[in-house]
Each structure stands twice: as structure tokens, then as C-alpha cells.
Amino acid sequence: AQSVTQPDIHITVSEGASLELRCNYSYGATPYLFWYVQSPGQGLQLLLKYFSGDTLVQGIKGFEAEFKRSQSSFNLRKPSVHWSDAAEYFCAASITGGGNKLTFGTGTQLKVEL
Amino acid sequence: GAVVSQHPSRVICKSGTSVKIECRSLDFQATTMFWYRQFPKQSLMLMATSNEGSKATYEQGVEKDKFLINHASLTLSTLTVTSAHPEDSSFYICSARPPTGNDSPLHFGNGTRLTVT
């Protein structure tokens, strides 16, 4: 069955420190991959997406993600975290480019210490 | 950019009543919209696909008679939770995709927090 796994439920980092959120997928073929961020009580905002081509994709708010086919991973990174980055982050996958039917990971709650 | 608006943002209702949630695409037409449900501390689960002018497609395990979906226009889909019970309390989020090509990603509304007392 298709699935997306985010191994870390909670992560705490200090402001200014680097961040990496892990995401692994299990699909028959390489899916389209997405990272979304959700602030408390809000909907989801797309940070970045990977469809094909360059395996390092740049997103909004200084985030980037690297697709590694050999590891079935699509980890999200940010060199220097800001307090405003505290939120829930969801990795998602779809077999279609538009992501019409997204399969979400369980999310990683990011806490930023000042 | 593409905007999806959801209303209301919060609603509290009594058990046994029905609640309607609206999802609008403000600056694009969406022949298809998607309704997700999120339980506390959990991920989003797709409930159904709303199709303009035709019946919605429900995911396995979702009761179509309980969660009525109407997609009457290219910019509006509604989800009605009928005869709501406390276990229906959840965060409901809709999404839609601008018709700018197969690679355009989904845009999400801000969600509706439903509390059934």
C-alpha cells in the first residue's frame, strides 16, 4: 500500500540552528512529493514540491528539500530556523502531478526555542 | 496566487443537528475539490472528492449519507455533516487545484473546527 512516513513526531531546535525533517515514502513508482506547513488552527500552505529533474528543490520561507531515490526519502531542510517557523509540517505524496489525492504523513511538530 | 476560502472557521453545534461548511475557490474555477478530515494530533485523511455537476466520490469508510457533499458551481463546494454526533468533532479542510496544468498543486482552505456538544 502507498504510504508516507514521518519518523519524528516532535522536534525542538534553537532559533538560528539548522533543521532537517525526515520523510520516507513507499510507492510502486516514484510519486510526486510535497511539503506543507500548518500553523495552529489554520489550513495548509505549500512549501515546495518535487516532480522531476533537479533533486534539490527550493521552496518558500528559506526551505529546501532533497529527493533521494535510493533512500525513498524527501527530507526538508532549513539552514537557520526562525521562531516563526514553529508549526506542524506534513510531507505528502501523490501519483499525479497535481496531487489530487494526497497521502499525508502523520506530521512533525516543530518547536523553536528562543 | 490561488486562494481557497472556507467558512465558517469554527462552529459549535448540538448533537443531532446538521452543519454546513462552505469551500470557495476565490480566483479560479475548480471542477474538483477535495475534503479532508484531521483528528487532533493526527494527519489529514481524504474523505471525498467533490465533482462539479455530479456526485461526489467517497473514500472507503466514509458515510456518504452522513457527509453530504454538493458541488453546485465551479467555485463552491459544500460539506454538510448531518445529524452530528460528538465523534464528528474534528477539523475539516477543503482543497482545490487551479486548472493551470497537471503540475499545479493543491491549495487548501484554512479549515473548519467543528465541535459537537
PDB file of C-alpha atoms in Angstrom:
ATOM      1  CA  ALA A   1       0.000   0.000   0.000  1.00  0.00           C
ATOM      2  CA  GLN A   2       1.099   3.545  -0.638  1.00  0.00           C
ATOM      3  CA  SER A   3       2.317   5.334   2.443  1.00  0.00           C
ATOM      4  CA  VAL A   4       4.259   8.315   3.678  1.00  0.00           C
ATOM      5  CA  THR A   5       6.202   8.133   6.910  1.00  0.00           C
ATOM      6  CA  GLN A   6       7.472  10.939   9.064  1.00  0.00           C
ATOM      7  CA  PRO A   7       9.521   9.258  11.786  1.00  0.00           C
ATOM      8  CA  ASP A   8       9.744  12.272  14.074  1.00  0.00           C
ATOM      9  CA  ILE A   9       6.552  13.332  15.831  1.00  0.00           C
ATOM     10  CA  HIS A  10       8.163  16.244  17.646  1.00  0.00           C
ATOM     11  CA  ILE A  11      11.354  18.149  17.039  1.00  0.00           C
ATOM     12  CA  THR A  12      12.757  21.022  19.080  1.00  0.00           C
ATOM     13  CA  VAL A  13      15.510  23.263  17.780  1.00  0.00           C
ATOM     14  CA  SER A  14      17.034  26.516  18.921  1.00  0.00           C
ATOM     15  CA  GLU A  15      16.451  29.613  16.891  1.00  0.00           C
ATOM     16  CA  GLY A  16      19.249  30.010  14.392  1.00  0.00           C
ATOM     17  CA  ALA A  17      20.055  26.320  14.331  1.00  0.00           C
ATOM     18  CA  SER A  18      19.692  24.169  11.265  1.00  0.00           C
ATOM     19  CA  LEU A  19      16.705  21.914  10.743  1.00  0.00           C
ATOM     20  CA  GLU A  20      16.047  18.659   8.980  1.00  0.00           C
ATOM     21  CA  LEU A  21      12.650  16.950   8.949  1.00  0.00           C
ATOM     22  CA  ARG A  22      12.573  13.425   7.661  1.00  0.00           C
ATOM     23  CA  CYS A  23      10.122  11.911   5.214  1.00  0.00           C
ATOM     24  CA  ASN A  24      10.084   8.484   3.617  1.00  0.00           C
ATOM     25  CA  TYR A  25       7.651   7.152   1.093  1.00  0.00           C
ATOM     26  CA  SER A  26       6.547   3.753  -0.056  1.00  0.00           C
ATOM     27  CA  TYR A  27       5.071   3.716  -3.537  1.00  0.00           C
ATOM     28  CA  GLY A  28       5.240   1.397  -6.507  1.00  0.00           C
ATOM     29  CA  ALA A  29       6.873   4.137  -8.532  1.00  0.00           C
ATOM     30  CA  THR A  30       8.357   7.469  -7.602  1.00  0.00           C
ATOM     31  CA  PRO A  31       5.465   9.672  -6.585  1.00  0.00           C
ATOM     32  CA  TYR A  32       5.158  13.405  -6.708  1.00  0.00           C
ATOM     33  CA  LEU A  33       6.276  14.765  -3.352  1.00  0.00           C
ATOM     34  CA  PHE A  34       5.203  17.778  -1.349  1.00  0.00           C
ATOM     35  CA  TRP A  35       5.899  19.510   1.932  1.00  0.00           C
ATOM     36  CA  TYR A  36       3.152  21.536   3.597  1.00  0.00           C
ATOM     37  CA  VAL A  37       3.198  23.641   6.759  1.00  0.00           C
ATOM     38  CA  GLN A  38       0.229  24.124   9.054  1.00  0.00           C
ATOM     39  CA  SER A  39       0.026  26.802  11.707  1.00  0.00           C
ATOM     40  CA  PRO A  40      -2.328  26.166  14.642  1.00  0.00           C
ATOM     41  CA  GLY A  41      -5.959  26.213  13.562  1.00  0.00           C
ATOM     42  CA  GLN A  42      -5.025  27.018  10.001  1.00  0.00           C
ATOM     43  CA  GLY A  43      -5.069  25.252   6.691  1.00  0.00           C
ATOM     44  CA  LEU A  44      -2.011  24.022   4.873  1.00  0.00           C
ATOM     45  CA  GLN A  45       0.474  26.094   2.963  1.00  0.00           C
ATOM     46  CA  LEU A  46       2.625  24.520   0.287  1.00  0.00           C
ATOM     47  CA  LEU A  47       6.333  24.930   0.982  1.00  0.00           C
ATOM     48  CA  LEU A  48       7.725  23.094  -2.011  1.00  0.00           C
ATOM     49  CA  LYS A  49       7.170  20.228  -4.368  1.00  0.00           C
ATOM     50  CA  TYR A  50       9.186  17.719  -6.370  1.00  0.00           C
ATOM     51  CA  PHE A  51       8.036  16.340  -9.657  1.00  0.00           C
ATOM     52  CA  SER A  52      11.210  15.525 -11.588  1.00  0.00           C
ATOM     53  CA  GLY A  53      14.583  16.948 -12.519  1.00  0.00           C
ATOM     54  CA  ASP A  54      16.915  18.524 -10.003  1.00  0.00           C
ATOM     55  CA  THR A  55      16.698  16.506  -6.804  1.00  0.00           C
ATOM     56  CA  LEU A  56      17.297  19.548  -4.608  1.00  0.00           C
ATOM     57  CA  VAL A  57      14.236  21.770  -4.668  1.00  0.00           C
ATOM     58  CA  GLN A  58      13.923  25.217  -3.241  1.00  0.00           C
ATOM     59  CA  GLY A  59      10.748  26.395  -1.580  1.00  0.00           C
ATOM     60  CA  ILE A  60       9.342  29.379   0.192  1.00  0.00           C
ATOM     61  CA  LYS A  61      10.486  30.763   3.541  1.00  0.00           C
ATOM     62  CA  GLY A  62      14.040  29.531   3.008  1.00  0.00           C
ATOM     63  CA  PHE A  63      13.163  25.848   2.979  1.00  0.00           C
ATOM     64  CA  GLU A  64      14.628  23.250   0.663  1.00  0.00           C
ATOM     65  CA  ALA A  65      14.191  19.524   0.255  1.00  0.00           C
ATOM     66  CA  GLU A  66      16.282  16.812  -1.296  1.00  0.00           C
ATOM     67  CA  PHE A  67      14.844  13.827  -3.103  1.00  0.00           C
ATOM     68  CA  LYS A  68      16.873  10.652  -2.730  1.00  0.00           C
ATOM     69  CA  ARG A  69      15.517   7.805  -4.778  1.00  0.00           C
ATOM     70  CA  SER A  70      17.872   5.232  -3.262  1.00  0.00           C
ATOM     71  CA  GLN A  71      16.563   6.021   0.201  1.00  0.00           C
ATOM     72  CA  SER A  72      12.947   6.717  -0.788  1.00  0.00           C
ATOM     73  CA  SER A  73      13.304   9.942   1.104  1.00  0.00           C
ATOM     74  CA  PHE A  74      12.370  13.574   0.698  1.00  0.00           C
ATOM     75  CA  ASN A  75      13.778  15.389   3.713  1.00  0.00           C
ATOM     76  CA  LEU A  76      13.041  19.028   4.399  1.00  0.00           C
ATOM     77  CA  ARG A  77      15.839  21.342   5.496  1.00  0.00           C
ATOM     78  CA  LYS A  78      16.425  24.891   6.569  1.00  0.00           C
ATOM     79  CA  PRO A  79      19.863  26.300   7.389  1.00  0.00           C
ATOM     80  CA  SER A  80      18.709  28.689  10.112  1.00  0.00           C
ATOM     81  CA  VAL A  81      15.377  28.353  11.849  1.00  0.00           C
ATOM     82  CA  HIS A  82      13.325  31.363  12.919  1.00  0.00           C
ATOM     83  CA  TRP A  83      10.870  31.377  15.823  1.00  0.00           C
ATOM     84  CA  SER A  84       8.054  31.891  13.327  1.00  0.00           C
ATOM     85  CA  ASP A  85       8.815  28.507  11.783  1.00  0.00           C
ATOM     86  CA  ALA A  86       7.214  26.760  14.746  1.00  0.00           C
ATOM     87  CA  ALA A  87       4.330  24.808  13.231  1.00  0.00           C
ATOM     88  CA  GLU A  88       3.291  21.367  12.056  1.00  0.00           C
ATOM     89  CA  TYR A  89       4.953  20.093   8.913  1.00  0.00           C
ATOM     90  CA  PHE A  90       3.423  17.492   6.663  1.00  0.00           C
ATOM     91  CA  CYS A  91       5.078  15.500   3.942  1.00  0.00           C
ATOM     92  CA  ALA A  92       2.704  14.264   1.260  1.00  0.00           C
ATOM     93  CA  ALA A  93       2.799  12.236  -1.911  1.00  0.00           C
ATOM     94  CA  SER A  94       0.638  11.692  -4.927  1.00  0.00           C
ATOM     95  CA  ILE A  95       0.730   9.584  -8.029  1.00  0.00           C
ATOM     96  CA  THR A  96      -0.419  12.572 -10.060  1.00  0.00           C
ATOM     97  CA  GLY A  97       1.434  15.814 -10.521  1.00  0.00           C
ATOM     98  CA  GLY A  98      -1.451  17.912  -9.352  1.00  0.00           C
ATOM     99  CA  GLY A  99      -1.559  15.998  -6.125  1.00  0.00           C
ATOM    100  CA  ASN A 100      -5.252  15.445  -6.439  1.00  0.00           C
ATOM    101  CA  LYS A 101      -5.291  12.576  -3.995  1.00  0.00           C
ATOM    102  CA  LEU A 102      -2.621  13.259  -1.493  1.00  0.00           C
ATOM    103  CA  THR A 103      -1.368  10.756   1.019  1.00  0.00           C
ATOM    104  CA  PHE A 104      -0.076  12.584   4.039  1.00  0.00           C
ATOM    105  CA  GLY A 105       2.466  11.612   6.618  1.00  0.00           C
ATOM    106  CA  THR A 106       1.491  11.921  10.249  1.00  0.00           C
ATOM    107  CA  GLY A 107       3.250  15.244  10.608  1.00  0.00           C
ATOM    108  CA  THR A 108       6.150  16.611  12.610  1.00  0.00           C
ATOM    109  CA  GLN A 109       5.524  19.262  15.226  1.00  0.00           C
ATOM    110  CA  LEU A 110       8.372  21.762  15.253  1.00  0.00           C
ATOM    111  CA  LYS A 111       9.107  23.774  18.369  1.00  0.00           C
ATOM    112  CA  VAL A 112      11.625  26.576  18.255  1.00  0.00           C
ATOM    113  CA  GLU A 113      13.398  27.623  21.421  1.00  0.00           C
ATOM    114  CA  LEU A 114      14.481  31.232  21.711  1.00  0.00           C
TER     115      LEU A 114
ATOM    116  CA  GLY B   1      -1.944  33.347  -6.073  1.00  0.00           C
ATOM    117  CA  ALA B   2      -4.773  30.867  -5.930  1.00  0.00           C
ATOM    118  CA  VAL B   3      -6.970  31.281  -2.879  1.00  0.00           C
ATOM    119  CA  VAL B   4      -9.363  28.828  -1.314  1.00  0.00           C
ATOM    120  CA  SER B   5     -11.734  30.201   1.287  1.00  0.00           C
ATOM    121  CA  GLN B   6     -13.529  28.100   3.849  1.00  0.00           C
ATOM    122  CA  HIS B   7     -16.442  29.171   6.048  1.00  0.00           C
ATOM    123  CA  PRO B   8     -17.060  29.069   8.924  1.00  0.00           C
ATOM    124  CA  SER B   9     -13.696  28.774  10.608  1.00  0.00           C
ATOM    125  CA  ARG B  10     -15.282  27.484  13.801  1.00  0.00           C
ATOM    126  CA  VAL B  11     -18.693  26.079  14.575  1.00  0.00           C
ATOM    127  CA  ILE B  12     -20.227  24.570  17.660  1.00  0.00           C
ATOM    128  CA  CYS B  13     -23.444  22.634  17.313  1.00  0.00           C
ATOM    129  CA  LYS B  14     -25.625  20.387  19.395  1.00  0.00           C
ATOM    130  CA  SER B  15     -25.772  16.679  18.862  1.00  0.00           C
ATOM    131  CA  GLY B  16     -28.381  15.725  16.280  1.00  0.00           C
ATOM    132  CA  THR B  17     -28.232  18.934  14.293  1.00  0.00           C
ATOM    133  CA  SER B  18     -26.686  19.432  10.857  1.00  0.00           C
ATOM    134  CA  VAL B  19     -23.834  21.728   9.949  1.00  0.00           C
ATOM    135  CA  LYS B  20     -22.870  23.068   6.530  1.00  0.00           C
ATOM    136  CA  ILE B  21     -19.309  24.017   5.645  1.00  0.00           C
ATOM    137  CA  GLU B  22     -18.546  26.021   2.524  1.00  0.00           C
ATOM    138  CA  CYS B  23     -15.443  25.878   0.386  1.00  0.00           C
ATOM    139  CA  ARG B  24     -14.905  28.510  -2.283  1.00  0.00           C
ATOM    140  CA  SER B  25     -12.212  28.997  -4.864  1.00  0.00           C
ATOM    141  CA  LEU B  26     -11.921  32.772  -4.975  1.00  0.00           C
ATOM    142  CA  ASP B  27      -9.894  33.424  -8.100  1.00  0.00           C
ATOM    143  CA  PHE B  28     -10.159  30.281 -10.154  1.00  0.00           C
ATOM    144  CA  GLN B  29     -12.690  27.712 -11.230  1.00  0.00           C
ATOM    145  CA  ALA B  30     -12.410  24.268  -9.743  1.00  0.00           C
ATOM    146  CA  THR B  31     -14.226  21.365 -11.285  1.00  0.00           C
ATOM    147  CA  THR B  32     -12.892  19.213  -8.489  1.00  0.00           C
ATOM    148  CA  MET B  33     -12.495  19.953  -4.807  1.00  0.00           C
ATOM    149  CA  PHE B  34     -11.350  17.688  -2.021  1.00  0.00           C
ATOM    150  CA  TRP B  35     -12.494  17.359   1.559  1.00  0.00           C
ATOM    151  CA  TYR B  36     -10.091  16.223   4.257  1.00  0.00           C
ATOM    152  CA  ARG B  37     -10.605  15.495   7.910  1.00  0.00           C
ATOM    153  CA  GLN B  38      -7.988  15.878  10.603  1.00  0.00           C
ATOM    154  CA  PHE B  39      -8.302  14.445  14.083  1.00  0.00           C
ATOM    155  CA  PRO B  40      -6.271  16.037  16.891  1.00  0.00           C
ATOM    156  CA  LYS B  41      -2.587  15.254  16.672  1.00  0.00           C
ATOM    157  CA  GLN B  42      -3.146  13.225  13.516  1.00  0.00           C
ATOM    158  CA  SER B  43      -2.665  13.655   9.829  1.00  0.00           C
ATOM    159  CA  LEU B  44      -5.185  14.612   7.198  1.00  0.00           C
ATOM    160  CA  MET B  45      -7.347  11.917   5.734  1.00  0.00           C
ATOM    161  CA  LEU B  46      -9.103  12.347   2.427  1.00  0.00           C
ATOM    162  CA  MET B  47     -12.855  11.985   2.889  1.00  0.00           C
ATOM    163  CA  ALA B  48     -14.216  12.605  -0.562  1.00  0.00           C
ATOM    164  CA  THR B  49     -13.702  14.177  -3.935  1.00  0.00           C
ATOM    165  CA  SER B  50     -16.303  16.747  -4.881  1.00  0.00           C
ATOM    166  CA  ASN B  51     -17.109  16.912  -8.584  1.00  0.00           C
ATOM    167  CA  GLU B  52     -18.936  19.869 -10.098  1.00  0.00           C
ATOM    168  CA  GLY B  53     -22.240  18.812 -11.561  1.00  0.00           C
ATOM    169  CA  SER B  54     -22.014  15.203 -10.494  1.00  0.00           C
ATOM    170  CA  LYS B  55     -21.929  13.000  -7.438  1.00  0.00           C
ATOM    171  CA  ALA B  56     -19.046  13.101  -5.039  1.00  0.00           C
ATOM    172  CA  THR B  57     -16.653  10.205  -4.759  1.00  0.00           C
ATOM    173  CA  TYR B  58     -16.221   8.996  -1.209  1.00  0.00           C
ATOM    174  CA  GLU B  59     -13.228   7.229   0.261  1.00  0.00           C
ATOM    175  CA  GLN B  60     -13.645   3.849   1.812  1.00  0.00           C
ATOM    176  CA  GLY B  61     -15.215   4.020   5.243  1.00  0.00           C
ATOM    177  CA  VAL B  62     -16.749   7.475   4.824  1.00  0.00           C
ATOM    178  CA  GLU B  63     -20.530   7.514   5.152  1.00  0.00           C
ATOM    179  CA  LYS B  64     -21.984   9.352   2.170  1.00  0.00           C
ATOM    180  CA  ASP B  65     -25.330   9.817   3.867  1.00  0.00           C
ATOM    181  CA  LYS B  66     -23.701  11.445   6.849  1.00  0.00           C
ATOM    182  CA  PHE B  67     -21.305  13.697   4.977  1.00  0.00           C
ATOM    183  CA  LEU B  68     -23.313  15.236   2.169  1.00  0.00           C
ATOM    184  CA  ILE B  69     -21.295  16.980  -0.496  1.00  0.00           C
ATOM    185  CA  ASN B  70     -22.702  19.362  -3.064  1.00  0.00           C
ATOM    186  CA  HIS B  71     -20.614  20.983  -5.786  1.00  0.00           C
ATOM    187  CA  ALA B  72     -23.201  23.164  -7.436  1.00  0.00           C
ATOM    188  CA  SER B  73     -20.890  25.613  -9.146  1.00  0.00           C
ATOM    189  CA  LEU B  74     -17.316  25.844 -10.360  1.00  0.00           C
ATOM    190  CA  THR B  75     -16.343  27.897  -7.325  1.00  0.00           C
ATOM    191  CA  LEU B  76     -18.319  26.374  -4.473  1.00  0.00           C
ATOM    192  CA  SER B  77     -18.454  23.021  -2.752  1.00  0.00           C
ATOM    193  CA  THR B  78     -20.327  22.386   0.473  1.00  0.00           C
ATOM    194  CA  LEU B  79     -19.957  19.667   3.067  1.00  0.00           C
ATOM    195  CA  THR B  80     -22.936  19.048   5.313  1.00  0.00           C
ATOM    196  CA  VAL B  81     -22.452  16.957   8.415  1.00  0.00           C
ATOM    197  CA  THR B  82     -25.901  15.542   9.068  1.00  0.00           C
ATOM    198  CA  SER B  83     -27.189  14.519  12.475  1.00  0.00           C
ATOM    199  CA  ALA B  84     -23.862  15.408  14.009  1.00  0.00           C
ATOM    200  CA  HIS B  85     -22.516  13.497  16.971  1.00  0.00           C
ATOM    201  CA  PRO B  86     -19.611  14.281  19.296  1.00  0.00           C
ATOM    202  CA  GLU B  87     -17.399  11.828  17.423  1.00  0.00           C
ATOM    203  CA  ASP B  88     -17.802  14.010  14.332  1.00  0.00           C
ATOM    204  CA  SER B  89     -15.930  16.769  16.119  1.00  0.00           C
ATOM    205  CA  SER B  90     -12.860  17.362  14.015  1.00  0.00           C
ATOM    206  CA  PHE B  91     -11.009  19.784  11.794  1.00  0.00           C
ATOM    207  CA  TYR B  92     -12.319  19.730   8.229  1.00  0.00           C
ATOM    208  CA  ILE B  93     -10.224  21.151   5.410  1.00  0.00           C
ATOM    209  CA  CYS B  94     -11.078  21.572   1.766  1.00  0.00           C
ATOM    210  CA  SER B  95      -8.707  21.940  -1.137  1.00  0.00           C
ATOM    211  CA  ALA B  96      -8.808  22.687  -4.827  1.00  0.00           C
ATOM    212  CA  ARG B  97      -6.409  22.906  -7.713  1.00  0.00           C
ATOM    213  CA  PRO B  98      -6.245  25.754 -10.200  1.00  0.00           C
ATOM    214  CA  PRO B  99      -6.661  24.485 -13.774  1.00  0.00           C
ATOM    215  CA  THR B 100      -3.232  25.685 -14.855  1.00  0.00           C
ATOM    216  CA  GLY B 101      -1.894  22.315 -15.795  1.00  0.00           C
ATOM    217  CA  ASN B 102      -1.412  18.906 -14.331  1.00  0.00           C
ATOM    218  CA  ASP B 103       1.511  20.058 -12.227  1.00  0.00           C
ATOM    219  CA  SER B 104      -0.270  22.772 -10.327  1.00  0.00           C
ATOM    220  CA  PRO B 105      -0.508  21.783  -6.679  1.00  0.00           C
ATOM    221  CA  LEU B 106      -3.486  21.769  -4.392  1.00  0.00           C
ATOM    222  CA  HIS B 107      -4.403  24.859  -2.432  1.00  0.00           C
ATOM    223  CA  PHE B 108      -6.030  24.436   0.939  1.00  0.00           C
ATOM    224  CA  GLY B 109      -8.592  26.425   2.837  1.00  0.00           C
ATOM    225  CA  ASN B 110      -7.935  27.442   6.419  1.00  0.00           C
ATOM    226  CA  GLY B 111     -10.151  24.702   7.748  1.00  0.00           C
ATOM    227  CA  THR B 112     -13.257  24.496   9.901  1.00  0.00           C
ATOM    228  CA  ARG B 113     -13.124  23.399  13.512  1.00  0.00           C
ATOM    229  CA  LEU B 114     -16.340  21.545  14.265  1.00  0.00           C
ATOM    230  CA  THR B 115     -17.294  20.856  17.862  1.00  0.00           C
ATOM    231  CA  VAL B 116     -20.404  18.815  18.553  1.00  0.00           C
ATOM    232  CA  THR B 117     -21.710  19.026  22.107  1.00  0.00           C
TER     233      THR B 117
END
